[in-house]
Coordinates of C-alpha atoms and ligand atoms in Angstrom, one line a residue:
M23 CA -8.1 -7.1 13.9
I24 CA -7.1 -8.0 10.4
L25 CA -7.0 -4.8 8.6
V26 CA -7.0 -4.2 4.8
L27 CA -5.5 -0.5 3.5
F28 CA -6.8 0.7 1.0
G29 CA -7.2 3.4 -1.5
K30 CA -5.4 5.3 -4.8
P31 CA -1.9 5.6 -5.2
G32 CA -0.9 8.9 -3.2
A33 CA -3.5 8.5 -0.8
G34 CA -1.3 8.7 1.6
K35 CA -1.4 4.5 2.7
G36 CA 1.9 3.9 3.6
T37 CA 2.4 7.1 5.7
Q38 CA -0.5 6.2 7.5
A39 CA 0.4 2.2 8.1
P40 CA 3.6 2.3 10.3
L41 CA 1.1 5.3 12.4
L42 CA -1.7 2.9 12.6
A43 CA 0.4 0.1 13.7
E44 CA 1.6 2.1 16.1
S45 CA -1.6 3.1 17.7
L46 CA -3.2 -0.6 17.4
G47 CA -0.3 -2.7 18.4
V48 CA -0.5 -4.9 15.5
P49 CA 2.3 -5.0 12.9
T50 CA 2.3 -3.7 9.2
L51 CA 2.8 -6.5 6.3
A52 CA 3.9 -5.2 3.0
T53 CA 3.7 -7.4 0.2
G54 CA 6.2 -6.7 -2.2
D55 CA 9.0 -6.5 1.0
V56 CA 7.8 -10.7 2.7
L57 CA 8.2 -11.6 -1.7
R58 CA 12.1 -10.2 -1.5
A59 CA 12.3 -12.0 1.5
A60 CA 11.3 -15.3 0.6
V61 CA 13.4 -14.6 -2.4
R62 CA 16.3 -14.0 -0.5
G63 CA 16.1 -16.8 2.1
G64 CA 15.5 -19.6 -0.4
T65 CA 12.3 -21.4 0.6
K66 CA 10.5 -23.2 -1.4
L67 CA 7.7 -20.8 -3.3
G68 CA 10.5 -17.6 -2.8
L69 CA 12.4 -19.7 -5.8
E70 CA 9.0 -20.1 -7.6
A71 CA 9.0 -16.0 -7.2
K72 CA 12.3 -15.9 -8.4
A73 CA 12.5 -18.1 -11.5
C74 CA 9.2 -16.2 -12.2
M75 CA 11.2 -12.7 -12.1
E76 CA 14.6 -13.9 -14.0
R77 CA 12.0 -15.1 -17.0
G78 CA 10.8 -11.1 -16.6
E79 CA 7.4 -12.2 -15.7
L80 CA 4.9 -11.3 -12.6
V81 CA 5.1 -13.4 -9.3
P82 CA 1.4 -15.3 -9.8
D83 CA -1.2 -13.7 -6.7
S84 CA -0.8 -17.7 -6.3
V85 CA 2.8 -17.9 -5.3
I86 CA 2.6 -14.0 -3.4
L87 CA -0.3 -15.5 -1.4
G88 CA 1.3 -18.9 0.2
I89 CA 4.4 -16.8 0.8
V90 CA 2.0 -14.2 2.4
A91 CA 0.0 -16.9 4.2
E92 CA 4.2 -18.3 5.5
E93 CA 4.4 -15.5 7.2
L94 CA 1.3 -15.0 8.9
K95 CA 1.7 -17.9 10.9
Q96 CA 5.1 -16.6 12.5
P97 CA 4.1 -15.4 16.1
Q98 CA 4.5 -11.5 15.9
Y99 CA 0.8 -12.0 13.8
A100 CA -1.1 -13.6 16.3
K101 CA -2.8 -10.2 17.5
G102 CA -3.2 -9.4 14.2
V103 CA -1.3 -7.1 11.2
I104 CA -2.2 -4.6 8.7
L105 CA -2.0 -5.3 4.8
D106 CA -0.7 -2.4 3.2
G107 CA -0.9 -3.4 -0.8
A108 CA -1.8 -6.4 -0.9
V109 CA -5.3 -6.2 -2.6
R110 CA -5.2 -4.9 -5.7
T111 CA -7.7 -6.5 -8.0
V112 CA -10.3 -8.6 -7.2
P113 CA -8.5 -12.0 -7.6
Q114 CA -6.3 -11.0 -4.9
A115 CA -9.1 -10.4 -2.7
E116 CA -11.0 -14.3 -3.2
G117 CA -7.3 -15.1 -2.8
L118 CA -6.6 -12.6 0.1
A119 CA -10.2 -14.6 1.8
N120 CA -9.5 -18.3 0.8
M121 CA -6.1 -18.2 2.0
L122 CA -7.0 -16.1 5.6
K123 CA -10.1 -18.6 5.7
G124 CA -7.4 -21.7 5.5
L125 CA -5.2 -20.0 8.4
G126 CA -8.5 -19.7 10.2
R127 CA -9.1 -16.0 10.5
K128 CA -11.1 -13.2 8.3
V129 CA -10.5 -9.8 7.1
D130 CA -12.3 -7.6 10.1
A131 CA -12.0 -4.2 8.3
V132 CA -11.2 -2.6 5.2
L133 CA -10.1 1.0 6.0
A134 CA -10.2 2.8 2.7
F135 CA -8.5 6.3 2.3
D136 CA -11.0 8.6 0.3
I137 CA -9.3 11.5 -1.9
D138 CA -9.8 13.0 -5.5
N139 CA -8.0 12.5 -8.2
D140 CA -6.9 16.5 -8.4
E141 CA -5.6 16.4 -5.3
I142 CA -3.6 13.2 -5.3
V143 CA -1.4 14.5 -8.9
Q144 CA -1.1 18.1 -6.8
R145 CA 0.3 16.3 -3.9
L146 CA 2.7 14.2 -5.5
S147 CA 3.7 16.6 -8.2
D148 CA 4.5 19.2 -5.4
R149 CA 7.1 16.0 -4.7
T150 CA 10.6 16.3 -5.1
V151 CA 13.8 14.0 -4.1
C152 CA 17.3 15.3 -3.6
E153 CA 19.2 12.5 -6.7
K154 CA 22.4 12.3 -4.5
C155 CA 20.8 11.9 -1.3
Q156 CA 17.0 10.6 -1.7
T157 CA 15.9 12.8 0.3
P158 CA 12.4 13.9 0.0
Y159 CA 11.5 17.7 -0.5
R160 CA 7.6 19.3 -0.4
G161 CA 6.4 22.7 -2.0
R162 CA 10.3 22.9 -4.1
K163 CA 11.0 23.3 -7.9
V164 CA 13.1 21.1 -9.7
G165 CA 16.5 21.6 -9.9
D166 CA 16.9 23.4 -6.9
V167 CA 19.3 22.4 -4.5
C168 CA 19.3 19.9 -1.5
E169 CA 19.8 21.5 1.7
K170 CA 21.7 18.2 3.2
C171 CA 24.4 17.5 0.7
G172 CA 23.8 20.5 -2.7
G173 CA 22.7 17.5 -5.1
A174 CA 20.0 18.9 -7.4
L175 CA 16.3 18.3 -6.7
V176 CA 14.3 16.0 -9.3
R177 CA 11.0 14.6 -9.7
R178 CA 10.3 10.6 -9.1
K179 CA 9.3 9.3 -12.1
D180 CA 6.2 7.7 -10.9
D181 CA 5.5 11.5 -9.8
D182 CA 5.1 13.3 -13.3
P183 CA 1.7 14.3 -13.4
D184 CA 1.5 12.0 -16.9
A185 CA 2.2 8.9 -15.0
I186 CA 0.5 9.7 -11.8
R187 CA -3.1 10.6 -14.2
T188 CA -1.7 6.6 -15.4
R189 CA -1.4 4.9 -12.4
L190 CA -4.8 6.6 -11.6
T191 CA -6.3 5.3 -14.2
A192 CA -5.3 1.6 -13.4
Y193 CA -6.9 1.4 -9.9
E194 CA -10.1 2.9 -11.2
Q195 CA -10.2 0.0 -13.7
Q196 CA -8.4 -2.9 -11.6
T197 CA -8.8 -1.5 -8.1
A198 CA -11.8 0.0 -7.6
P199 CA -14.0 -2.8 -7.8
V200 CA -12.6 -4.4 -4.9
L201 CA -14.0 -2.2 -2.7
D202 CA -17.4 -3.2 -4.4
W203 CA -16.3 -6.4 -3.8
Y204 CA -15.5 -6.4 0.2
K205 CA -18.8 -4.5 0.2
T206 CA -20.9 -7.2 -1.4
H207 CA -19.3 -9.8 0.6
G208 CA -20.3 -8.0 3.9
D209 CA -16.9 -7.0 5.1
T210 CA -16.8 -3.9 7.2
V211 CA -15.5 -1.3 5.4
V212 CA -15.0 2.1 6.6
V213 CA -14.3 4.6 3.9
V214 CA -12.3 7.5 5.3
D215 CA -11.5 11.5 4.5
A216 CA -7.6 11.5 3.5
V217 CA -7.1 15.5 2.8
G218 CA -5.5 16.8 5.7
S219 CA -2.5 16.9 7.5
V220 CA -0.6 13.5 8.9
E221 CA -2.1 13.8 12.4
D222 CA -5.8 14.6 11.2
V223 CA -5.9 11.6 8.5
K224 CA -4.6 9.4 11.2
R225 CA -7.2 10.4 14.3
R226 CA -10.3 10.0 11.6
A227 CA -9.0 6.6 10.5
L228 CA -8.4 5.2 14.3
G229 CA -11.7 6.9 15.1
A230 CA -13.7 5.5 12.4
L231 CA -11.8 1.9 14.0
G232 CA -13.6 2.6 17.1
K233 CA -10.2 3.0 18.7
Ligands
ZN330 ZN1 20.5 15.6 -1.3

């Protein structure tokens, strides 16, 4: 099963990915990790990506997809894969579809986590992290003391309400149209309510996938 996780930043994709992987018995593949591994490994595409990064440019989709394609040939993905963060724009969705076709495979389902913007802002702005040991906290104030090491709690730059709004706007403009692209291309799109406990959302997701 090739499953694409989809949803706004802060919708909980990163939390659900490993849980779904365990339940479905297929590994996750985080594009960023695979890209970094290829750069470290010095593969042909990895060196191309490295050159882009050193010039301060974005790594082109074609290079990233090439690296992901190489990775998907590994035996651990024979049963399938959960892709998290691989598809953020319509050209990336098209590129992924073509790349999978080249491997004789296709996306089996797109799992879209549905959540209101206000809920996300609330959720992320409730999150603080220890500046020393990086332990995450919920429901604590900036400046509170970390229970583990006594460090001060800070808000990650990404979790600042203004930063979140900016990311949500980018999502609406670039990423939301991807869902329509999948629908019009006849792919299975499964929408799951992402509000609630981690366990509830996981149960809903598996139910929606018929598992
Ligand atoms: Zn700490």
